[in-house]
Amino acid sequence: MGEFGNVITAMITPFTSDGKVNYDVAAKLADHLINNGSDSLVICGTTGESPTLTWDEEYQLFVELLQTVGNKAKIIAGCGSNSTKEAIAATEKAAKIGVHGSLQVVPYYNKPPQEGLYQHFRAIAHACPDLPMLLYNIPGRTGQNLSSETVARLATIDNIIAIKEASGSLDQASDIRRLTSPEFQIYAGDDSLTLPLLSIGAKGVVSVASHLVGNQIQQMIQSFKIGKTELATEIHLQLFPLFKALFLTTNPIPIKECLKIQGWNVGSVRPPLCTADGNLSQQLITVMEKLQLISDSTQ
């Protein structure tokens, strides 16, 4: 159930100058991404600033992007919450309009124990049994790690098909691979760990950098999978400075700044995030120039 490809872009949410969601630019950006290496798009994830989007804004983004690009790429709806009831409601609503999957983040702030995490994801999966689910483990943001043993329990549920593993631990990813069936898909949650995770059985990446270098990331993954590991390593090392630069401060501040540098009218980030200062902007420009990402504007 569910096939989301090698490169899933965690898409930013564009805003207008007065801070409203810019649905027109979102549609244009989504189309650009799927024409430049992205197999699927996560809408309203962390990179999409889900903490400061309303449920209505998120739902409207799902509707708009399904209509514009849903026939060309898979749309994965970020429906997670630290309230199981809210997550179920959001997922059910998204499922009714035909999204291709849901991304469910580990509940944040309330730090449920492992059994609570299991019951949370199980309840969402059972509420929408025909919708593929990607688990999302990012303890640096949520304050709680989803253990490999809990992932293994959840992986036996038919529509829980994958995990975005952003713990930063290769050991944990190895343990997940060891404890789950080969059909259960592991996606890197950090661009810089995509290649190492491929070596221990990952499927691909839920990427931020693919806004800028989606084709190159796709080539890296495909090269690795057909045994051209030296080429894959070469691409990884070429892109590594960009992978790191995009996290010089809190995501998605840097990637939005990069898109603005390229000419995209994506607007600012919503408070309490803040825009990039001049020093960060210059650092990003330096990295982008070395990769020839500025000379050819996207618009």
Phi, psi and omega in degrees: 000115174090129176219112187249006173080193184273319187242111174252118178272126172277096193283140174290162173253115178286146176237154174281176181297335178260016170087009177272157178295131179263091186292327180295313179293324177301316180295318179295318181293318179301316179297318178299318183296317183285345173269001183223052168103345183275131176272327182214163179232132168268122179253132178068043168266199178302314181295333177276009177061040181304328180299336182248010172267145173279162176301322180295319178296318179297313180300318180295324175297317177301314181299309185297316185282331172298318182293322187271323184230002184296343177272353182246339182210162179276134178256119179252119186271126173283104186241013185288158179202161172272007171244119180301319180299316179293319180297319178297314182298315181294321182290318178299319181293318179293322181297325183294334180266358171099021174299158188268349179184170176231146174256126184238108182282151173303131178307133188257153175074315184279353171046061177293150175291174185301323179294323176295321177296316178301312182294325179300305183291324179297318181296319179294316181299318181289333179288333181228070189294342181264000182254119178299142182240136169252122173288155182223107181254113180217075187300335178297335178258325188270336183086002180216134178268136173272110188291157179298327178293321178291320176301317181298320176297316182291329182293347178277350177278129193308316187265005169267100195252348188199168174222138165269107188260103184240035175283342183081005184254115175292330177296315180295318178298320177298319181293320177299316180297322181293325188267351184245164179289158179299338181287335180286127190262134176251126175246134173297139175258002178230124181305320185291344180255006182302306183297313176302322181289329175301325183291342178248020169104014177288158180274318184182217186218144164264107200250147168263316183298338181295347169302330187249325188226043182300319180295320180292320178294319177300316179296321179299313182293314180297321179298315179300317186290338177259012173092004178271067189290329179294320177294319179300317179295320179300316179294316179303313183292326177294321184272347187305316178300325177291316179306316182285322182297328182289354178234028174294334169217184189301127172294135013256027181303310182294318183293325176295321177296319178299317180295322177295321177300324179283347178110003178284135180270067186267353179075190182269185170265159179273143174302144015272005170291161181223157184290159180295140175276175184299325180294314179296316180302318180292322177298319179293319178300317181300314180294317182295322179296320180296330179264006179057047182258002184249327187299323180258104181292146178282346183230000000 
